[in-house]
Amino acid sequence: MRNTYDTQLLFELSQPNRRAARFPACDVPVRPAEELLPSSAVTSIPPALPELSEPEVVRHFVNLSTRNMSVDTHYYPLGSCTMKYNPKRNERGAALPGFLHLHPLQPDATIQGMLRMLYELQGYLSEIGGLSACSLQPAAGAHGELTALLVAAAYFRDRQEHRTKVLIPDNAHGTNPASAAMSGFSAVTVQTHANGLVNMHDLAEKIDEDVAVFMMTNPNTCGVFEPEIRAIADLVHQQGGLIYLDGANMNAILGIARPGDSGADMMHYNPHKTFSGPHGGGGPGAGPICVTEQLGSYLPVPVVAREGDRFYLDYQRPKSIGRVRSFFGNTGVLVRAYAYIRTHGPDGLKQVAQNAVLNANYLLAQIKNILPVPQGDRCMHEFVATAAELKRTRNVSAMDIAKRLLDYGFHAPTVYFPLTVQEAMMIEPTETESKEMLDAFAHTLAVIVEEDPELLHHAPHTTPVSRPDEVKAARQPILAY
Ligand SMILES: *Cc1c(COP(=O)(O)O)cnc(C)c1O
């Protein structure tokens, strides 16, 4: 049983003059601030900082940390997000002093190790994606989308082609249309079939010489590999457009299929998903992009380059769209991705994809006896179940099930996405879970759908906070204390 002490803020716990550290008396003459600084910069009111002992601060933060679910504490089948286990060796790699303590303004000659790591990572990502040019700068997947669309815009500007539209399937991640709008294009929706695949008739109707880019996710957000990928690419290329591949689902095809080989011109990676790396809660990610050779000259500066044994930052790229991120990007996440790729090697990466697909299909085979899975019999690394029938017959929603799972110690799947499936529950088991865990999850789901609807409407019953008012939280957030 938690006491109210835990829920108080550090400011509320504060007691005058309580300290976490004691400093020896100052042994040099002390001069008043007014003598050292202009009076406008000096305040007579001390800052309102909380005054606490060290154990109080430690308990406060450690207790808060146990109120959340995480990949390290719970099974986390959050579809699309690929919440797989992050090997601790990657953390150790990122924390090596030679990476951690660099200053981004150090001369190239003193950061050769970092530059070599980044250079090699550019090469690995190009090889895995089948696209020869790479930029590590974007700070997240969404930022990679935006950067690539700016690259596409620069490419068409250079060719003096005025193209205004970006086509996006209706089941795409919300970042796709947002990136299109932010980069100055208008987003046009392309219909998909019930199984999540692109409606080729609708695409053929909407593709014309105004279309700059077709953005697609493959495997798509229903966890199905697009069999028409080549035909789609041909259709778009015939009209002079480019194919953008949202690479969030790369963990399903690593070492097996390369987007560049099936016609993609640009793609992003989410290293924090595909190559392991802490994410969620707004933590740092990265969004490297790879593009074809003809688009390479428009990539952001600097690109990490090599001349003989020397690695350097190449700014001499006159067609570049410029910078999209300070310094070299989120290098901590990139070191983790590098460590992950090097640890597995080509065969290991292929096995990652095979296990992701095997785990998802094993779980699908069990879940479809509990909740319908509209797109059928096989999936890639994730699948979308629906609680629509349960909602009709017993008034139990996807949200009720998601909330109840928390009581059983499982993080919920992604719910209500993609929007094309009613009462959607998007389940991605990931490759790092055991058979026992997948069995336990399926068993728990089977128990929940039989439970009293009233119990489910008020779940979770065991978490520190039950059901916040999500509409109010989104519309009227209280962000200041
Ligand atoms: C996660 C995700 C994104 C956005 O990536 P971030 O790194 O969160 O910005 C884009 N598309 C899909 C399909 C995703 O799953």
Coordinates of C-alpha atoms and ligand atoms in Angstrom, one line a residue:
M1 CA 0.0 0.0 0.0
R2 CA 1.4 3.3 -1.0
N3 CA 1.2 6.3 1.2
T4 CA 0.4 9.8 0.2
Y5 CA 4.0 10.7 0.7
D6 CA 4.8 9.2 -2.7
T7 CA 2.4 11.4 -4.6
Q8 CA 3.7 14.6 -3.3
L9 CA 6.0 16.8 -5.3
L10 CA 9.5 17.6 -4.2
F11 CA 8.3 21.2 -3.7
E12 CA 5.7 19.9 -1.3
L13 CA 8.1 17.7 0.6
S14 CA 10.5 20.6 1.0
Q15 CA 11.6 21.7 4.5
P16 CA 13.5 25.0 5.1
N17 CA 17.2 24.5 5.3
R18 CA 17.2 20.7 4.7
R19 CA 20.2 19.8 2.6
A20 CA 21.4 16.8 0.5
A21 CA 25.0 18.1 0.5
R22 CA 27.2 20.1 2.9
F23 CA 30.0 22.2 1.6
P24 CA 33.1 23.2 3.5
A25 CA 33.3 26.8 4.5
C26 CA 34.6 29.0 1.7
D27 CA 38.3 29.8 2.1
V28 CA 38.6 32.7 -0.3
P29 CA 37.3 36.2 0.3
V30 CA 33.6 36.4 -0.5
R31 CA 32.5 39.5 -2.5
P32 CA 28.8 40.4 -2.7
A33 CA 27.0 39.7 -6.0
E34 CA 26.3 43.4 -6.4
E35 CA 30.0 44.1 -6.8
L36 CA 30.4 41.5 -9.5
L37 CA 27.2 41.8 -11.5
P38 CA 25.1 44.7 -12.8
S39 CA 22.3 45.3 -10.3
S40 CA 19.6 44.4 -12.9
A41 CA 21.0 40.9 -12.9
V42 CA 20.9 40.4 -9.1
T43 CA 17.8 39.3 -7.2
S44 CA 17.2 39.6 -3.5
I45 CA 14.7 36.7 -3.6
P46 CA 16.4 33.3 -3.5
P47 CA 15.2 30.8 -6.1
A48 CA 12.3 28.7 -4.9
L49 CA 14.1 25.4 -5.0
P50 CA 13.0 22.4 -2.9
E51 CA 15.1 21.7 0.1
L52 CA 15.5 18.0 0.8
S53 CA 17.9 15.3 2.0
E54 CA 19.4 12.9 -0.5
P55 CA 17.4 9.8 0.6
E56 CA 14.2 11.8 0.2
V57 CA 15.1 12.7 -3.4
V58 CA 16.2 9.2 -4.2
R59 CA 13.0 7.6 -2.8
H60 CA 10.9 10.2 -4.7
F61 CA 12.3 9.3 -8.1
V62 CA 12.7 5.6 -7.5
N63 CA 9.1 5.3 -6.4
L64 CA 7.9 7.3 -9.4
S65 CA 9.9 5.1 -11.7
T66 CA 8.1 2.0 -10.4
R67 CA 4.7 3.5 -11.3
N68 CA 5.2 3.0 -15.0
M69 CA 5.5 0.0 -17.1
S70 CA 8.6 -0.5 -19.2
V71 CA 10.3 -3.0 -21.5
D72 CA 12.6 -3.9 -18.6
T73 CA 9.7 -4.6 -16.2
H74 CA 6.8 -5.8 -18.3
Y75 CA 5.7 -7.5 -21.6
Y76 CA 5.0 -4.5 -23.9
P77 CA 3.2 -5.6 -27.2
L78 CA 2.6 -2.0 -28.4
G79 CA 2.0 -2.4 -32.1
S80 CA 4.0 -0.3 -34.5
C81 CA 6.3 0.8 -31.7
T82 CA 8.5 -2.3 -31.6
M83 CA 9.1 -2.3 -27.9
K84 CA 11.7 -5.0 -27.9
Y85 CA 14.2 -5.7 -25.2
N86 CA 17.3 -3.4 -25.4
P87 CA 20.5 -5.3 -24.8
K88 CA 22.5 -3.8 -22.0
R89 CA 25.7 -4.1 -24.0
N90 CA 24.4 -1.3 -26.3
E91 CA 24.0 0.9 -23.2
R92 CA 27.6 0.2 -22.2
G93 CA 28.7 1.1 -25.7
A94 CA 26.9 4.4 -25.7
A95 CA 28.4 5.2 -22.3
L96 CA 32.0 4.6 -23.3
P97 CA 33.9 7.7 -22.3
G98 CA 35.3 8.1 -25.8
F99 CA 31.8 8.6 -27.1
L100 CA 30.2 10.1 -24.0
H101 CA 32.7 12.9 -23.2
L102 CA 33.2 14.3 -26.7
H103 CA 32.5 17.9 -27.4
P104 CA 30.7 18.4 -30.7
L105 CA 33.0 21.3 -31.5
Q106 CA 36.2 19.3 -31.2
P107 CA 38.4 19.3 -34.4
D108 CA 37.8 16.3 -36.6
A109 CA 41.3 14.9 -35.9
T110 CA 40.4 14.4 -32.3
I111 CA 37.1 12.5 -32.9
Q112 CA 38.2 10.0 -35.4
G113 CA 36.6 7.1 -33.5
M114 CA 33.2 8.7 -33.4
L115 CA 33.4 9.7 -37.1
R116 CA 34.4 6.2 -38.1
M117 CA 31.5 4.7 -36.2
L118 CA 29.1 7.2 -37.9
Y119 CA 30.6 6.5 -41.3
E120 CA 30.3 2.8 -40.9
L121 CA 26.8 3.1 -39.7
Q122 CA 25.9 5.1 -42.8
G123 CA 27.3 2.2 -44.8
Y124 CA 25.4 -0.5 -42.9
L125 CA 22.1 1.4 -43.2
S126 CA 22.6 1.9 -46.9
E127 CA 23.4 -1.8 -47.3
I128 CA 20.4 -3.0 -45.3
G129 CA 18.0 -0.6 -47.1
G130 CA 19.5 -1.1 -50.6
L131 CA 19.8 2.7 -51.0
S132 CA 23.3 4.1 -51.5
A133 CA 23.3 7.5 -49.7
C134 CA 22.6 8.1 -46.0
S135 CA 22.1 11.0 -43.5
L136 CA 22.2 10.3 -39.8
Q137 CA 21.0 13.7 -38.8
P138 CA 17.2 13.5 -38.3
A139 CA 16.3 13.2 -34.7
A140 CA 13.3 10.8 -35.0
G141 CA 11.4 8.8 -37.6
A142 CA 9.0 11.7 -38.1
H143 CA 11.9 14.1 -38.6
G144 CA 13.4 11.6 -41.1
E145 CA 10.1 11.8 -43.1
L146 CA 10.2 15.6 -43.0
T147 CA 13.9 15.6 -44.1
A148 CA 13.3 13.2 -46.9
L149 CA 10.4 15.2 -48.2
L150 CA 12.5 18.3 -48.2
V151 CA 15.1 16.4 -50.2
A152 CA 12.4 15.4 -52.6
A153 CA 11.3 19.0 -52.9
A154 CA 14.8 20.2 -53.6
Y155 CA 15.2 17.5 -56.2
F156 CA 12.1 18.6 -58.1
R157 CA 13.0 22.2 -57.7
D158 CA 16.3 21.4 -59.3
R159 CA 14.6 19.8 -62.2
Q160 CA 12.2 22.7 -62.4
E161 CA 9.2 20.4 -61.9
H162 CA 6.4 21.9 -59.9
R163 CA 4.8 19.0 -58.0
T164 CA 2.4 19.7 -55.2
K165 CA 1.0 16.5 -53.9
V166 CA 2.1 13.6 -51.6
L167 CA 0.0 10.5 -51.7
I168 CA -0.5 8.6 -48.5
P169 CA -2.6 5.4 -47.8
D170 CA -5.5 5.9 -45.3
N171 CA -3.9 3.5 -42.8
A172 CA -0.6 5.3 -42.6
H173 CA 0.9 6.6 -39.3
G174 CA -0.2 10.1 -38.5
T175 CA 3.3 11.5 -38.9
N176 CA 3.2 10.8 -42.7
P177 CA 0.5 13.4 -43.5
A178 CA 1.9 15.7 -40.9
S179 CA 5.4 15.6 -42.6
A180 CA 3.8 16.2 -46.0
A181 CA 2.0 19.3 -44.8
M182 CA 5.0 20.6 -42.9
S183 CA 7.2 20.3 -46.0
G184 CA 4.8 22.3 -48.1
F185 CA 3.0 19.6 -50.0
S186 CA -0.7 18.8 -49.8
A187 CA -1.4 15.3 -48.5
V188 CA -3.9 13.2 -50.6
T189 CA -5.3 10.0 -49.2
V190 CA -5.2 6.7 -51.1
Q191 CA -7.7 4.1 -50.1
T192 CA -6.7 0.7 -48.8
H193 CA -8.6 -2.6 -48.8
A194 CA -9.9 -4.2 -45.6
N195 CA -6.6 -6.2 -45.3
G196 CA -4.6 -3.0 -45.3
L197 CA -3.2 -3.3 -48.9
V198 CA -3.1 -0.4 -51.3
N199 CA -6.2 -0.1 -53.5
M200 CA -4.5 -0.1 -56.9
H201 CA -7.5 1.4 -58.7
D202 CA -7.6 4.4 -56.3
L203 CA -3.8 4.8 -56.6
A204 CA -4.0 4.7 -60.4
E205 CA -6.7 7.3 -60.4
K206 CA -4.9 9.7 -58.1
I207 CA -1.4 9.4 -59.5
D208 CA -0.6 12.2 -62.0
E209 CA 2.2 14.7 -62.8
D210 CA 1.4 16.7 -59.7
V211 CA 2.4 13.9 -57.4
A212 CA 5.9 14.3 -55.9
V213 CA 6.0 11.3 -53.6
F214 CA 4.0 8.3 -52.6
M215 CA 4.7 7.5 -49.0
M216 CA 4.1 3.9 -48.0
T217 CA 4.7 1.7 -45.0
N218 CA 5.8 -1.9 -45.8
P219 CA 5.0 -4.2 -44.1
N220 CA 2.0 -2.0 -43.6
T221 CA 0.3 -1.0 -40.4
C222 CA -1.9 -4.1 -40.5
G223 CA 1.3 -6.2 -40.5
V224 CA 0.9 -7.3 -44.1
F225 CA 3.7 -7.2 -46.7
E226 CA 2.5 -5.3 -49.8
P227 CA 2.6 -7.9 -52.7
E228 CA 2.1 -5.1 -55.3
I229 CA 5.1 -3.1 -54.2
R230 CA 6.9 -3.4 -57.6
A231 CA 3.7 -2.5 -59.5
I232 CA 3.1 0.5 -57.2
A233 CA 6.7 1.7 -57.7
D234 CA 6.4 1.3 -61.5
L235 CA 3.2 3.3 -61.5
V236 CA 4.6 6.1 -59.5
H237 CA 8.0 6.2 -61.4
Q238 CA 6.2 6.3 -64.8
Q239 CA 4.7 9.6 -63.7
G240 CA 8.1 10.9 -62.5
G241 CA 7.2 10.6 -58.8
L242 CA 9.3 9.1 -56.0
I243 CA 8.5 6.3 -53.5
Y244 CA 9.1 7.0 -49.8
L245 CA 9.3 4.0 -47.6
D246 CA 8.3 4.5 -43.9
G247 CA 10.8 2.0 -42.4
A248 CA 9.2 1.7 -38.9
N249 CA 8.5 -1.9 -39.6
M250 CA 12.0 -2.9 -40.8
N251 CA 12.4 -5.5 -38.0
A252 CA 10.1 -7.7 -40.1
I253 CA 12.3 -7.8 -43.2
L254 CA 15.9 -7.1 -42.0
G255 CA 18.3 -9.1 -44.1
I256 CA 15.5 -10.6 -46.2
A257 CA 14.1 -7.8 -48.4
R258 CA 15.6 -4.3 -49.1
P259 CA 13.3 -1.4 -49.8
G260 CA 15.7 -0.1 -52.5
D261 CA 15.4 -3.4 -54.4
S262 CA 11.6 -3.1 -54.7
G263 CA 11.7 0.5 -55.9
A264 CA 11.9 2.8 -52.9
D265 CA 13.8 6.0 -53.5
M266 CA 13.9 7.2 -49.9
M267 CA 13.3 5.7 -46.5
H268 CA 13.8 6.4 -42.8
Y269 CA 14.8 4.0 -40.1
N270 CA 13.7 4.1 -36.5
P271 CA 16.9 2.8 -34.8
H272 CA 15.1 3.0 -31.5
K273 CA 12.6 0.5 -32.8
T274 CA 14.5 -1.7 -35.3
F275 CA 17.9 -1.8 -33.8
S276 CA 16.9 -1.5 -30.2
G277 CA 17.2 1.6 -28.1
P278 CA 15.2 3.1 -25.3
H279 CA 12.1 4.9 -26.5
G280 CA 8.7 6.0 -25.2
G281 CA 7.9 8.8 -22.9
G282 CA 9.4 11.2 -25.3
G283 CA 12.9 9.9 -24.9
P284 CA 15.6 10.5 -27.6
G285 CA 15.3 8.5 -30.8
A286 CA 16.9 9.0 -34.2
G287 CA 15.6 8.9 -37.8
P288 CA 18.4 8.3 -40.3
I289 CA 17.3 8.4 -43.9
C290 CA 18.7 6.5 -46.9
V291 CA 18.1 7.7 -50.5
T292 CA 19.1 6.7 -54.0
E293 CA 22.3 8.0 -55.5
Q294 CA 20.5 10.7 -57.6
L295 CA 19.0 12.1 -54.4
G296 CA 22.2 11.9 -52.4
S297 CA 23.5 15.3 -53.2
Y298 CA 20.4 17.0 -51.6
L299 CA 20.9 15.3 -48.2
P300 CA 21.5 17.6 -45.2
V301 CA 25.1 18.7 -44.4
P302 CA 27.3 17.5 -42.9
V303 CA 27.7 14.0 -44.2
V304 CA 30.4 11.9 -42.6
A305 CA 33.0 11.2 -45.3
R306 CA 36.3 9.3 -45.7
E307 CA 39.5 10.2 -47.4
G308 CA 42.1 7.4 -47.1
D309 CA 42.3 6.7 -43.4
R310 CA 40.8 10.0 -42.3
F311 CA 37.2 10.6 -41.5
Y312 CA 35.7 14.1 -41.8
L313 CA 32.5 16.1 -41.9
D314 CA 31.7 17.0 -45.5
Y315 CA 30.0 20.4 -45.8
Q316 CA 31.0 20.9 -49.5
R317 CA 27.7 19.9 -50.9
P318 CA 26.2 22.8 -52.8
K319 CA 22.8 21.1 -53.5
S320 CA 22.3 20.1 -49.9
I321 CA 19.0 21.2 -48.2
G322 CA 21.3 22.4 -45.3
R323 CA 21.1 21.4 -41.7
V324 CA 18.1 19.7 -40.0
R325 CA 19.7 19.0 -36.6
S326 CA 22.6 20.4 -34.6
F327 CA 26.0 18.7 -34.8
F328 CA 25.9 15.0 -35.9
G329 CA 22.4 14.0 -34.7
N330 CA 21.4 11.9 -31.7
T331 CA 24.7 10.0 -31.5
G332 CA 23.8 8.1 -28.3
V333 CA 21.0 6.3 -30.1
L334 CA 23.2 5.8 -33.2
V335 CA 26.0 4.1 -31.1
R336 CA 23.4 1.7 -29.7
A337 CA 22.2 0.9 -33.3
Y338 CA 25.7 0.4 -34.4
A339 CA 26.4 -1.9 -31.5
Y340 CA 23.2 -3.9 -32.2
I341 CA 24.0 -4.2 -35.9
R342 CA 27.6 -5.3 -35.2
T343 CA 26.6 -7.7 -32.5
H344 CA 24.2 -9.5 -34.8
G345 CA 25.9 -9.4 -38.1
P346 CA 24.1 -10.1 -41.4
D347 CA 22.9 -13.6 -40.4
G348 CA 21.8 -12.4 -36.9
L349 CA 19.8 -9.5 -38.3
K350 CA 18.0 -11.9 -40.6
Q351 CA 17.2 -14.1 -37.6
V352 CA 15.9 -11.1 -35.8
A353 CA 13.3 -10.6 -38.6
Q354 CA 12.5 -14.3 -38.8
N355 CA 11.9 -14.5 -35.1
A356 CA 9.8 -11.3 -35.1
V357 CA 7.6 -12.8 -37.8
L358 CA 7.5 -16.2 -36.1
N359 CA 6.5 -14.8 -32.8
A360 CA 3.8 -12.7 -34.3
N361 CA 2.3 -15.6 -36.3
Y362 CA 2.4 -17.8 -33.2
L363 CA 0.5 -15.2 -31.2
L364 CA -1.9 -14.5 -34.1
A365 CA -2.8 -18.2 -34.3
Q366 CA -3.9 -18.0 -30.6
I367 CA -5.5 -14.6 -30.5
K368 CA -7.7 -15.1 -33.5
N369 CA -9.6 -17.7 -31.5
I370 CA -10.3 -15.0 -28.9
L371 CA -10.8 -11.8 -31.0
P372 CA -11.3 -11.7 -34.8
V373 CA -8.2 -10.6 -36.9
P374 CA -9.7 -9.2 -40.1
Q375 CA -6.6 -9.5 -42.3
G376 CA -6.6 -13.2 -41.9
D377 CA -4.2 -16.1 -41.6
R378 CA -0.7 -14.8 -41.8
C379 CA 1.1 -11.7 -40.7
M380 CA 4.6 -10.2 -40.7
H381 CA 5.8 -8.8 -37.3
E382 CA 2.4 -7.5 -36.0
F383 CA -1.3 -7.9 -36.5
V384 CA -4.5 -6.0 -35.8
A385 CA -7.3 -7.7 -33.9
T386 CA -10.7 -6.1 -33.5
A387 CA -13.1 -5.9 -30.5
A388 CA -15.9 -4.6 -32.7
E389 CA -18.1 -7.7 -32.2
L390 CA -17.4 -7.7 -28.4
K391 CA -18.5 -4.1 -28.3
R392 CA -21.7 -4.9 -30.0
T393 CA -22.6 -8.0 -28.1
R394 CA -21.3 -7.2 -24.6
N395 CA -20.4 -3.5 -24.7
V396 CA -16.8 -4.2 -24.0
S397 CA -14.4 -2.0 -26.0
A398 CA -10.8 -2.3 -27.1
M399 CA -10.0 0.4 -24.5
D400 CA -11.7 -1.7 -21.7
I401 CA -9.5 -4.7 -22.7
A402 CA -6.4 -2.6 -22.9
K403 CA -7.0 -1.1 -19.4
R404 CA -7.7 -4.5 -17.9
L405 CA -4.5 -6.0 -19.3
L406 CA -2.6 -3.6 -17.0
D407 CA -4.1 -5.3 -13.9
Y408 CA -2.6 -8.5 -15.1
G409 CA 0.8 -7.0 -15.5
F410 CA 0.9 -6.6 -19.3
H411 CA 1.3 -3.3 -21.1
A412 CA -1.6 -2.7 -23.5
P413 CA -1.3 -3.2 -27.3
T414 CA -1.8 -0.1 -29.5
V415 CA -5.5 0.6 -29.6
Y416 CA -7.7 2.5 -32.2
F417 CA -4.9 2.5 -34.8
P418 CA -5.0 2.0 -37.7
L419 CA -8.2 4.0 -38.0
T420 CA -9.4 1.7 -40.8
V421 CA -10.1 -1.2 -38.3
Q422 CA -12.9 -0.6 -35.8
E423 CA -12.0 -1.2 -32.1
A424 CA -8.5 -2.0 -33.3
M425 CA -5.9 -3.7 -31.1
M426 CA -2.6 -3.7 -32.8
I427 CA -0.4 -6.3 -31.3
E428 CA 3.4 -6.6 -31.9
P429 CA 4.9 -9.3 -29.8
T430 CA 8.5 -8.5 -30.9
E431 CA 11.3 -11.1 -31.4
T432 CA 12.6 -10.9 -27.8
E433 CA 9.7 -12.6 -26.1
S434 CA 9.6 -16.3 -25.1
K435 CA 6.9 -18.8 -26.0
E436 CA 5.9 -18.8 -22.3
M437 CA 5.3 -15.1 -22.3
L438 CA 3.2 -15.2 -25.6
D439 CA 1.1 -18.1 -24.1
A440 CA 0.6 -16.1 -20.9
F441 CA -0.6 -13.1 -22.8
A442 CA -3.0 -15.0 -25.0
H443 CA -4.4 -16.8 -22.0
T444 CA -4.9 -13.6 -20.1
L445 CA -6.7 -12.1 -23.1
A446 CA -9.0 -15.1 -23.2
V447 CA -9.8 -14.7 -19.5
I448 CA -10.5 -10.9 -19.9
V449 CA -13.0 -11.2 -22.7
E450 CA -15.1 -13.5 -20.4
E451 CA -15.0 -11.1 -17.5
D452 CA -17.9 -9.0 -16.2
P453 CA -18.2 -6.0 -18.5
E454 CA -18.8 -3.8 -15.4
L455 CA -15.4 -4.8 -14.0
L456 CA -13.8 -4.0 -17.3
H457 CA -15.4 -0.6 -17.7
H458 CA -13.7 0.5 -14.5
A459 CA -10.3 -1.2 -15.1
P460 CA -7.5 -0.9 -14.2
H461 CA -8.1 -1.6 -10.5
T462 CA -4.5 -2.1 -9.4
T463 CA -2.5 0.8 -10.9
P464 CA -1.6 4.0 -9.0
V465 CA -3.9 5.9 -11.4
S466 CA -7.0 4.3 -12.9
R467 CA -8.7 6.1 -15.8
P468 CA -7.6 9.6 -16.4
D469 CA -10.1 11.8 -18.3
E470 CA -8.1 11.5 -21.6
V471 CA -10.2 14.2 -23.5
K472 CA -9.6 16.7 -20.7
A473 CA -6.0 15.7 -20.4
A474 CA -5.5 16.4 -24.2
R475 CA -7.7 19.6 -24.3
Q476 CA -7.0 21.3 -21.0
P477 CA -3.6 20.0 -19.8
I478 CA -2.3 21.6 -16.6
L479 CA 1.4 21.8 -17.3
A480 CA 2.6 24.2 -14.6
Y481 CA 2.7 23.5 -10.9
Ligands
LIG1 C1 6.9 5.2 -34.9 C2 6.4 5.4 -36.3 C3 6.7 6.6 -37.0 C4 7.3 7.8 -36.3 O1 8.6 7.5 -35.8 P1 9.2 8.4 -34.5 O2 10.5 7.9 -34.4 O3 8.3 8.1 -33.4 O4 9.1 9.8 -34.9 C5 6.3 6.7 -38.3 N1 5.7 5.7 -38.9 C6 5.4 4.5 -38.3 C7 4.7 3.4 -39.0 C8 5.7 4.3 -37.0 O5 5.5 3.2 -36.3

